[in-house]
PDB file of C-alpha atoms in Angstrom:
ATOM      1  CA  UNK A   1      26.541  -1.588  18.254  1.00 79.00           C
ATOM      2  CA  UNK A   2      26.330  -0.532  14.560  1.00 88.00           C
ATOM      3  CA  UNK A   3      23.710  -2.132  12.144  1.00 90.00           C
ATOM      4  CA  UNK A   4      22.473  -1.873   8.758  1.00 91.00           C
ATOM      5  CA  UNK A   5      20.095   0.923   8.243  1.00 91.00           C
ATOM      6  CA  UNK A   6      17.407  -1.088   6.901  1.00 90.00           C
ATOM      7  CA  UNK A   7      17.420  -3.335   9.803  1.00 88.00           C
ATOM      8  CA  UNK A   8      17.016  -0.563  12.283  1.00 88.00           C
ATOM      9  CA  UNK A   9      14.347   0.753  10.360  1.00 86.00           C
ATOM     10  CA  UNK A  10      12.530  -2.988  10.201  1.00 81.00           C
ATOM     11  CA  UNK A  11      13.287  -3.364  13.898  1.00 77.00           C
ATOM     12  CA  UNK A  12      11.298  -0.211  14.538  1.00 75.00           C
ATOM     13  CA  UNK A  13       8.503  -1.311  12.612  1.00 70.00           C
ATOM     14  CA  UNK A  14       8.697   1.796  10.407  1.00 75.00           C
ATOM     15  CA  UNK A  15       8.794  -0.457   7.142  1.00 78.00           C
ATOM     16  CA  UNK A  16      10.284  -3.660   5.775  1.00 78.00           C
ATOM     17  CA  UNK A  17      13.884  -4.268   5.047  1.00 83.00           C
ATOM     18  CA  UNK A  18      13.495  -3.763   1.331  1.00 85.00           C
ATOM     19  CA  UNK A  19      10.951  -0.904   2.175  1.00 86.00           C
ATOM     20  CA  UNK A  20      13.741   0.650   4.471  1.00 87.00           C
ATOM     21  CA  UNK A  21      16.429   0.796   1.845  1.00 91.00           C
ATOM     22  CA  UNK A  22      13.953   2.362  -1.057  1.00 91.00           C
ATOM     23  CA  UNK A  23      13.499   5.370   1.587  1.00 91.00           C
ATOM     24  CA  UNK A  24      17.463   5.518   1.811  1.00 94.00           C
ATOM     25  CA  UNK A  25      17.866   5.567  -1.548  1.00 94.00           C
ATOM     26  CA  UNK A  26      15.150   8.534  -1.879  1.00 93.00           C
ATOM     27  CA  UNK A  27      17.266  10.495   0.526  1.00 93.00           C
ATOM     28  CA  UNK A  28      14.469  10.338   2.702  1.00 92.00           C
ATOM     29  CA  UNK A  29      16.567   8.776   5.848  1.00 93.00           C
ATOM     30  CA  UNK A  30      19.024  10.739   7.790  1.00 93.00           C
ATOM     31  CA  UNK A  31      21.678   9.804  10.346  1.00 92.00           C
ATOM     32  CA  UNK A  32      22.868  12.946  12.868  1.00 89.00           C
ATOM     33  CA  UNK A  33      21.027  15.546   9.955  1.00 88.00           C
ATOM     34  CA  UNK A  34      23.168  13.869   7.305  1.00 91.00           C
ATOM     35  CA  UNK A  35      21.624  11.871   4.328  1.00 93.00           C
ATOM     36  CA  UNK A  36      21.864   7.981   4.546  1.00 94.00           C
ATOM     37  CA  UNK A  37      23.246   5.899   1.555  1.00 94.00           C
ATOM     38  CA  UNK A  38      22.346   2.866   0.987  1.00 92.00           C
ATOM     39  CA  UNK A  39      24.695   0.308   2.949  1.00 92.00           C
ATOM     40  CA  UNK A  40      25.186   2.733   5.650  1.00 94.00           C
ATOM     41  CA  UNK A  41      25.274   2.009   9.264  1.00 93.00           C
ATOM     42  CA  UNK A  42      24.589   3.315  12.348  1.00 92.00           C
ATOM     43  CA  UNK A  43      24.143   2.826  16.232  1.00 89.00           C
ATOM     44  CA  UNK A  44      20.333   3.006  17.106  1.00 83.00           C
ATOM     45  CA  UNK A  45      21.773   3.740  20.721  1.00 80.00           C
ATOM     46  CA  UNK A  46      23.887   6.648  19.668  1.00 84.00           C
ATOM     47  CA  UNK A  47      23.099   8.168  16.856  1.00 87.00           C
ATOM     48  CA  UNK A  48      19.743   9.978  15.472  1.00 87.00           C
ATOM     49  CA  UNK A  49      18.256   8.770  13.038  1.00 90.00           C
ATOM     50  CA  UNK A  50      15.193  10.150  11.090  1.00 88.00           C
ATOM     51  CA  UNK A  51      12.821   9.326   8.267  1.00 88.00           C
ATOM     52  CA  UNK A  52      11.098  12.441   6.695  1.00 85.00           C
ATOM     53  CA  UNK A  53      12.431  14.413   9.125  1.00 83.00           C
ATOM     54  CA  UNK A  54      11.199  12.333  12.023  1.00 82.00           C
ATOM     55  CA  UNK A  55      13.315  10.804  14.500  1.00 83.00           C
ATOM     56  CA  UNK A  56      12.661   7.165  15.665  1.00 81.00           C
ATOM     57  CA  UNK A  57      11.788   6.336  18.766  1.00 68.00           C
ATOM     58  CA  UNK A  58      11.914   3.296  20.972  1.00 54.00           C
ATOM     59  CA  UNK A  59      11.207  -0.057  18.879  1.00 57.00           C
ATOM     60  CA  UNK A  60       7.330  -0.197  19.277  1.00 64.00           C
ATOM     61  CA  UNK A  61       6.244  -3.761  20.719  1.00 74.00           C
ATOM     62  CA  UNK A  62       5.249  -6.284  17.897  1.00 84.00           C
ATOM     63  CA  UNK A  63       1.625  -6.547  16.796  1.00 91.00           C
ATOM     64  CA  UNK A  64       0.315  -9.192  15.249  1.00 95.00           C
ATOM     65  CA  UNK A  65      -3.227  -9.366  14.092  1.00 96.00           C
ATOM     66  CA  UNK A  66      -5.675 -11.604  12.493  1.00 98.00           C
ATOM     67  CA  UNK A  67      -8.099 -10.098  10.434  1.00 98.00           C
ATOM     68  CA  UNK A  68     -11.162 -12.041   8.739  1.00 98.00           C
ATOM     69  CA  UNK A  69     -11.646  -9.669   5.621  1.00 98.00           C
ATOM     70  CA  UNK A  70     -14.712  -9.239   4.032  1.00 97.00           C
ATOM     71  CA  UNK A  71     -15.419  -9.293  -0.210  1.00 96.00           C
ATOM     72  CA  UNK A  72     -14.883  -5.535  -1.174  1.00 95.00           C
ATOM     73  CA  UNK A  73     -11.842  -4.016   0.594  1.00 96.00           C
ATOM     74  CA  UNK A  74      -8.780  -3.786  -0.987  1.00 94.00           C
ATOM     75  CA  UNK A  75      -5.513  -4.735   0.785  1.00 92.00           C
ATOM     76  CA  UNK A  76      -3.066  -1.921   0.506  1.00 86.00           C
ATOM     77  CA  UNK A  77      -2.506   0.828   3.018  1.00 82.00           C
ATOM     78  CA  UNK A  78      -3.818   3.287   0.977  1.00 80.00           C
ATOM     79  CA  UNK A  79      -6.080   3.471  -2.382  1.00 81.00           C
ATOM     80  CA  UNK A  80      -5.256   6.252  -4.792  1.00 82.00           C
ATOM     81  CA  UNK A  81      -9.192   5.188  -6.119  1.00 87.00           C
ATOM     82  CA  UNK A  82     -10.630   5.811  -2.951  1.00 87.00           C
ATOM     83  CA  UNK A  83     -11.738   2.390  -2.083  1.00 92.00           C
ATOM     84  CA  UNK A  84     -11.822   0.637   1.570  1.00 92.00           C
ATOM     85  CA  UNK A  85      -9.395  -0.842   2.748  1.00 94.00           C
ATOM     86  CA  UNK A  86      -8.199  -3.482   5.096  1.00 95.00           C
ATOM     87  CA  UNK A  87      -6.884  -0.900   7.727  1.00 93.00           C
ATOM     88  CA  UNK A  88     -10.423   0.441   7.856  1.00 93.00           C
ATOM     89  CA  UNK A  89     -11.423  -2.184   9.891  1.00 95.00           C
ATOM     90  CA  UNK A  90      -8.614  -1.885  12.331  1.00 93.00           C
ATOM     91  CA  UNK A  91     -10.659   0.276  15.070  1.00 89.00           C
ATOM     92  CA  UNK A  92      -8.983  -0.106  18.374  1.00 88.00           C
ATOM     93  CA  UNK A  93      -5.266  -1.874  16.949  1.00 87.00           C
ATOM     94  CA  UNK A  94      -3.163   0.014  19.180  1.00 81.00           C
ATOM     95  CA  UNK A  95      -0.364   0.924  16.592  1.00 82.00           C
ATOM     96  CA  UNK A  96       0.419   0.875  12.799  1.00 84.00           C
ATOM     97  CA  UNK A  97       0.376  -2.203  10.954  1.00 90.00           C
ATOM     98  CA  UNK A  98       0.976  -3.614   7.598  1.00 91.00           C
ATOM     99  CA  UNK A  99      -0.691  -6.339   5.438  1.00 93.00           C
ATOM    100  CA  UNK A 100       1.058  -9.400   5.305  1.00 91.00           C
ATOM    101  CA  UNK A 101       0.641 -10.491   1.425  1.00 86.00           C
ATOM    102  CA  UNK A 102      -2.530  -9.655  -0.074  1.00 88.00           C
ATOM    103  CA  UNK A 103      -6.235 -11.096  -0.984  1.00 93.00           C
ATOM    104  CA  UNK A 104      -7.979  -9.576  -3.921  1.00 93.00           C
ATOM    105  CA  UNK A 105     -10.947  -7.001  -3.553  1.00 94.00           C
ATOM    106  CA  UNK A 106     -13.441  -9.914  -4.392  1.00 95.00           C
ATOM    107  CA  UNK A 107     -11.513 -12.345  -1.825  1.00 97.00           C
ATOM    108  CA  UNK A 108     -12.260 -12.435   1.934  1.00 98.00           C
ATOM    109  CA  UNK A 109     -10.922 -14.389   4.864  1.00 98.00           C
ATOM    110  CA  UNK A 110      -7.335 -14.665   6.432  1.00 98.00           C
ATOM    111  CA  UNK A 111      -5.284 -11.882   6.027  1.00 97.00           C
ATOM    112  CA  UNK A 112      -2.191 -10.830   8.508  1.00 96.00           C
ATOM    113  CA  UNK A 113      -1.180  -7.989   9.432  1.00 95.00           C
ATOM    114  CA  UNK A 114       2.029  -6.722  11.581  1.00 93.00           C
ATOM    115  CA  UNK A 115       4.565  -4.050  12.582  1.00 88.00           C
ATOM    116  CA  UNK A 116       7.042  -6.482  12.192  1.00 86.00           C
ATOM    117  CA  UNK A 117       9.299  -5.728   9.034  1.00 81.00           C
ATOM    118  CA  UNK A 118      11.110  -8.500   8.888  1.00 80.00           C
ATOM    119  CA  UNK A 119       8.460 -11.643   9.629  1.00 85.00           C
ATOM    120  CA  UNK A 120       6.476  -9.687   6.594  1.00 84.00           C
ATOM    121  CA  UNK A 121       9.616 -10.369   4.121  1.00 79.00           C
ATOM    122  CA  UNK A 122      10.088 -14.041   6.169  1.00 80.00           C
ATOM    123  CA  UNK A 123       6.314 -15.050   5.176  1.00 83.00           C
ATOM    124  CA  UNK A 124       6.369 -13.155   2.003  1.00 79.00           C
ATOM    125  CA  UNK A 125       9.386 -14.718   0.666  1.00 73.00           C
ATOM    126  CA  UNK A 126       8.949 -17.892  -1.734  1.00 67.00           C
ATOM    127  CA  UNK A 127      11.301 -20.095  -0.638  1.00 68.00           C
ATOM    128  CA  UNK A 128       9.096 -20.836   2.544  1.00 67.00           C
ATOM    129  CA  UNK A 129       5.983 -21.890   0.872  1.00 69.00           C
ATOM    130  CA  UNK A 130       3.776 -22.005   3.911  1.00 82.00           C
ATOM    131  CA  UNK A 131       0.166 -23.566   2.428  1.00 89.00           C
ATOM    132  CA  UNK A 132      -2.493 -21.235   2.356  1.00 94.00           C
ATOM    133  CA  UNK A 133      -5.477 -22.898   2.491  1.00 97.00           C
ATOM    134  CA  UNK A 134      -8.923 -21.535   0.160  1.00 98.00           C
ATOM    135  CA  UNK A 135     -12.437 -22.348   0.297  1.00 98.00           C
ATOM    136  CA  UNK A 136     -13.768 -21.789  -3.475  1.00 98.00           C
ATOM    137  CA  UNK A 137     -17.545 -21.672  -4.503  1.00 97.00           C
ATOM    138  CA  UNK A 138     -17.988 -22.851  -8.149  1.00 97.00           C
ATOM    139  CA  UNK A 139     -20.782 -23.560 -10.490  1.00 96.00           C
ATOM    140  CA  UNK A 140     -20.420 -27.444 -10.993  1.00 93.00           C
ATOM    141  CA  UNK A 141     -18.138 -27.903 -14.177  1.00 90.00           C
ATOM    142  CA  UNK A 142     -18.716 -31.404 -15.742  1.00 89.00           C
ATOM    143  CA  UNK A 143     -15.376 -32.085 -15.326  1.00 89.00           C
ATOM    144  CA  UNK A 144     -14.011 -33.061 -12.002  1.00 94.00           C
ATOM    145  CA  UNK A 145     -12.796 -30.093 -10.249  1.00 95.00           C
ATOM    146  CA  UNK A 146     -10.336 -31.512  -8.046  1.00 96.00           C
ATOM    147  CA  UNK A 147      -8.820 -33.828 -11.012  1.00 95.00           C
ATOM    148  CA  UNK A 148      -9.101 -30.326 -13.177  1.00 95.00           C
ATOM    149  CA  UNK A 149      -7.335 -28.237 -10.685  1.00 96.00           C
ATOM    150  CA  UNK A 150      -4.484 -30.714  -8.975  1.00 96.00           C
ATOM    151  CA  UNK A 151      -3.245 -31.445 -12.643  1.00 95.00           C
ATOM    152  CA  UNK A 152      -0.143 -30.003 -14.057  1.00 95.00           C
ATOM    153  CA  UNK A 153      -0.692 -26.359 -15.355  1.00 95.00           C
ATOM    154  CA  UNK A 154       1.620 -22.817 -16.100  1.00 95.00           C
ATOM    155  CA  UNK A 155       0.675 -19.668 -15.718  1.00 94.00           C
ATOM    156  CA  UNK A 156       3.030 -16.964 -17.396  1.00 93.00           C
ATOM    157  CA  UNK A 157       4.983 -19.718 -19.233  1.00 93.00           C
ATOM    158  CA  UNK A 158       6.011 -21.255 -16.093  1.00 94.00           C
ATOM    159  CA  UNK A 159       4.860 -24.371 -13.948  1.00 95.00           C
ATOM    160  CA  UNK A 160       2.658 -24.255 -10.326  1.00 94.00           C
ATOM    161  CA  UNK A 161       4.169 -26.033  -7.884  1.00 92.00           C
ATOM    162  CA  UNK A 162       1.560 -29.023  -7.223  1.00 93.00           C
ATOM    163  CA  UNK A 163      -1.784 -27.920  -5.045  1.00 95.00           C
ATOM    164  CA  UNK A 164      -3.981 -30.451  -3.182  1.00 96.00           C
ATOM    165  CA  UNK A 165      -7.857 -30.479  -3.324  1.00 97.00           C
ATOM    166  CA  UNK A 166     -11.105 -31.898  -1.747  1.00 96.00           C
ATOM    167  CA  UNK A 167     -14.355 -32.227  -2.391  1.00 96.00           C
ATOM    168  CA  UNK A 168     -16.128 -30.506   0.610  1.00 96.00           C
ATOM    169  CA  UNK A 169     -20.052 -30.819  -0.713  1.00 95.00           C
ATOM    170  CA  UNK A 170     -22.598 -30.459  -3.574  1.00 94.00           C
ATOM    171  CA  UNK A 171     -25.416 -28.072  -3.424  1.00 92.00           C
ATOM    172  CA  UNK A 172     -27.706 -26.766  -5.906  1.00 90.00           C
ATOM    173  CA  UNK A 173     -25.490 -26.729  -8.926  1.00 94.00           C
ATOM    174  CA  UNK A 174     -22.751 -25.444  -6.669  1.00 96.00           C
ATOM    175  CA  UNK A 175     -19.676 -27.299  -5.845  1.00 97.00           C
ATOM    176  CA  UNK A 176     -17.537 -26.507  -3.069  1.00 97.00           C
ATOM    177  CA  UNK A 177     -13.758 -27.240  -2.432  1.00 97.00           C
ATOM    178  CA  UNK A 178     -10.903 -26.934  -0.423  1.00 98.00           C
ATOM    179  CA  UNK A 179      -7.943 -25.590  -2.432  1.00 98.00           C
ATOM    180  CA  UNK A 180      -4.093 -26.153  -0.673  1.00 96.00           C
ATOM    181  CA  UNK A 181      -1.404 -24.087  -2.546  1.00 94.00           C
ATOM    182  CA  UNK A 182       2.305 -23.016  -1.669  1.00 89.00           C
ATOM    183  CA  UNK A 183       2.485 -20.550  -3.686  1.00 86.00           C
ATOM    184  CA  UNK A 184       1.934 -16.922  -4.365  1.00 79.00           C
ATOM    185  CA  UNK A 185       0.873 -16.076  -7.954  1.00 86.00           C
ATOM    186  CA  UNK A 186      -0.645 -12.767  -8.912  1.00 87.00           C
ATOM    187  CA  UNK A 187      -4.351 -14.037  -8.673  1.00 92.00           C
ATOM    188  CA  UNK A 188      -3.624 -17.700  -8.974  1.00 94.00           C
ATOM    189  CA  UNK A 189      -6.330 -19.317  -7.831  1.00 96.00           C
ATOM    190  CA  UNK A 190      -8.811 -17.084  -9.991  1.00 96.00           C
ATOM    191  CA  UNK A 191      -6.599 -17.860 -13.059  1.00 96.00           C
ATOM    192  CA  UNK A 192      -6.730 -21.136 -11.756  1.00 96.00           C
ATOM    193  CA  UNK A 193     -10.084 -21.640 -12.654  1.00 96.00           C
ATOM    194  CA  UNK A 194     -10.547 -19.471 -15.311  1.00 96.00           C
ATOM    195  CA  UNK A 195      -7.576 -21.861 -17.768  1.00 96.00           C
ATOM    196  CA  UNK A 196      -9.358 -24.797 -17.100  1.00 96.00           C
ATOM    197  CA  UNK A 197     -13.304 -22.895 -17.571  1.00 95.00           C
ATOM    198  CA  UNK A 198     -14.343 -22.874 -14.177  1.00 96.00           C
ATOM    199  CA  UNK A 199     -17.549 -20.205 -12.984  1.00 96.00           C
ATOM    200  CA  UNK A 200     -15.879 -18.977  -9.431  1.00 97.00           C
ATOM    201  CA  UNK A 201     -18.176 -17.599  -7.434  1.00 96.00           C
ATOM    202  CA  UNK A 202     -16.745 -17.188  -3.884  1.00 97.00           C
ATOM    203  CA  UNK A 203     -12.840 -17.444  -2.784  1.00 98.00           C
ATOM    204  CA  UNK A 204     -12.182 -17.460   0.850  1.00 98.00           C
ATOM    205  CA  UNK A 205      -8.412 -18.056   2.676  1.00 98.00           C
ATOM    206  CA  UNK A 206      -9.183 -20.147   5.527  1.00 98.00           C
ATOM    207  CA  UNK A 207      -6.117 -21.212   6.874  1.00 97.00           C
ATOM    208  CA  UNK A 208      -2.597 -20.182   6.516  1.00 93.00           C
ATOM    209  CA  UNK A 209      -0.160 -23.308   7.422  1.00 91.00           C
ATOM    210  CA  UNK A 210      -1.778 -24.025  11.057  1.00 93.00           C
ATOM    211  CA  UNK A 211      -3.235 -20.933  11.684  1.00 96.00           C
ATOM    212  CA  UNK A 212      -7.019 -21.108  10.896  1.00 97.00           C
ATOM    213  CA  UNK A 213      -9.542 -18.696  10.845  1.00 97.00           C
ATOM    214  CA  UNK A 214     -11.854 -20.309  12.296  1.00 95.00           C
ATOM    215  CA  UNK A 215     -15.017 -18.597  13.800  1.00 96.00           C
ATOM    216  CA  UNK A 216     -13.960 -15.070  13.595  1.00 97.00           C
ATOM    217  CA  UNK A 217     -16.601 -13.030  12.111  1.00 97.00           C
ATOM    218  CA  UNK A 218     -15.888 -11.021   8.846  1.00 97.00           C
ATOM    219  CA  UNK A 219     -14.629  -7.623   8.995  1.00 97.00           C
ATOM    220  CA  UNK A 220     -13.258  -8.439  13.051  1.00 97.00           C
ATOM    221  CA  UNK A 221      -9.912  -8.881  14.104  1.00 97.00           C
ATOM    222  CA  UNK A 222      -8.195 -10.380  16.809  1.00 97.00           C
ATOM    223  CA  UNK A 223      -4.081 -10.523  18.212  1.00 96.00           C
ATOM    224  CA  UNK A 224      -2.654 -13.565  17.664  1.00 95.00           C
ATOM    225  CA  UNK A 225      -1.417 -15.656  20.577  1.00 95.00           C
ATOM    226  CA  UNK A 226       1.548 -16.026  21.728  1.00 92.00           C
ATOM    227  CA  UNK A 227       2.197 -19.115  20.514  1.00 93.00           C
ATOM    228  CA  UNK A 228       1.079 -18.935  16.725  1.00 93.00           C
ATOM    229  CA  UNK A 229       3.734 -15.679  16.639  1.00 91.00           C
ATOM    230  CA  UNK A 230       6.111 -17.921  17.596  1.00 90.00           C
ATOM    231  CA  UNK A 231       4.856 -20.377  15.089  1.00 91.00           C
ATOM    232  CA  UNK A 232       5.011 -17.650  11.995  1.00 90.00           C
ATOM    233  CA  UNK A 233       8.625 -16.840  13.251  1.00 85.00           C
ATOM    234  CA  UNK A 234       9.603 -20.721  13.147  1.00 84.00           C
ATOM    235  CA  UNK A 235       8.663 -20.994   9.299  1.00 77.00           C
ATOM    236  CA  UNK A 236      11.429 -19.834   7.834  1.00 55.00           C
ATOM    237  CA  UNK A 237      13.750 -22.613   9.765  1.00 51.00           C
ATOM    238  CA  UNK A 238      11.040 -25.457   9.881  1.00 44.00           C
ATOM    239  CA  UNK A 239       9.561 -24.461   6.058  1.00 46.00           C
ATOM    240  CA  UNK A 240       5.733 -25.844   7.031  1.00 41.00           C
ATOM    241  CA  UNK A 241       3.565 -26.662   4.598  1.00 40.00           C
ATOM    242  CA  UNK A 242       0.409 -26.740   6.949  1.00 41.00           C
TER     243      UNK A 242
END
């Protein structure tokens, strides 16, 4: 049976859907030694089809990892600056994976990663707003920081969806919360804090709708179980907000 290009490509964990079509349209993609266009289709069963010259092979089995990621890696595949990065903790992950979204070099915590082309567009996508749940570290402001940060705000000229906050303790001049959002802003949290004068010292994702990080130690990783795969794949119907 014949199917879109990109969606043979996703479905052999070579690259996303979007991904999949850039490579088409860089003539990089070939179907029985002939360039791909974009829109072409073809029968994974039948025909050959290549990307830079290499032919695909079976569908590799999904992986799906957890990763706790320490301050000071950067999450991209590679870093034209030379820094770590998040796959350079991946010792033993028996196949290639790809970062699900991304945490800052000075964030740690929850980051996914999977082979899976098309659950990285699902959770990447806005319209399915899973919460992401952050642990932030800031010098105590005198103004409330959970009145401060759940009230209405823009960034870029346009409004964040609302975000829910708690008060987890006071220590030493330090005040620590937990920070809910649904979105996906370039930095958001940091700017966050920085519009309303905020000193933050320490952003960690600890939970990602239910999927918590829990006790897994930073820089470790672990394959998710069978059932929170099933739970990622359920978003996009169910639209959880954690």
């Amino acid at each position: 049976m014949k199917e879109r290009l990109q969606k043979i490509l996703s479905a052999s964990g070579v690259c996303s859907r979007r991904k999949g079509e850039e490579l088409i349209a860089q003539g990089l993609v070939t179907v029985n030694g002939q360039k791909a266009q974009v829109g072409d289709s073809a029968d994974p069963e039948k025909d050959i089809i290549a990307v830079r010259g290499k032919p695909l092979g079976q569908s590799p089995p999904g992986l799906y990892i957890m990763l706790h990621k320490p301050r000071g890696y950067v999450t991209t595949v590679q870093d034209e600056k030379g820094r770590k990065t998040v796959l350079d903790l991946l010792s033993g992950v028996p196949g290639r994976v790809y970062p699900v979204g991304r945490l800052d070099m000075d964030s740690e915590g929850l980051l996914l990663l999977t082979n899976d082309g098309d659950l990285t567009l699902q959770l990447t996508h806005p319209s399915h707003e899973v919460g992401k749940e952050y642990l932030l570290e800031l010098d105590t402001p005198e103004e409330d920081p959970v009145v401060g940060l759940t009230r209405p705000m823009s960034l870029d000229g346009r409004p964040l969806a609302p975000v829910q906050a708690k008060r987890v303790k006071e220590e030493k001049g330090r005040t620590f919360l937990l920070l809910t959002i649904h979105e996906g802003r370039n930095r958001q949290i940091r700017r966050m804090c920085q519009q309303r004068g905020y000193r933050l010292r320490r952003l960690k994702r600890v939970a990602m709708g239910r999927l918590s990080l829990g006790d897994l130690p930073p820089g470790k990783w672990r394959h998710l179980t069978a059932g929170e795969v099933a739970y990622l794949k359920n978003l996009g119907s169910i639209k959880d907000r954690g």
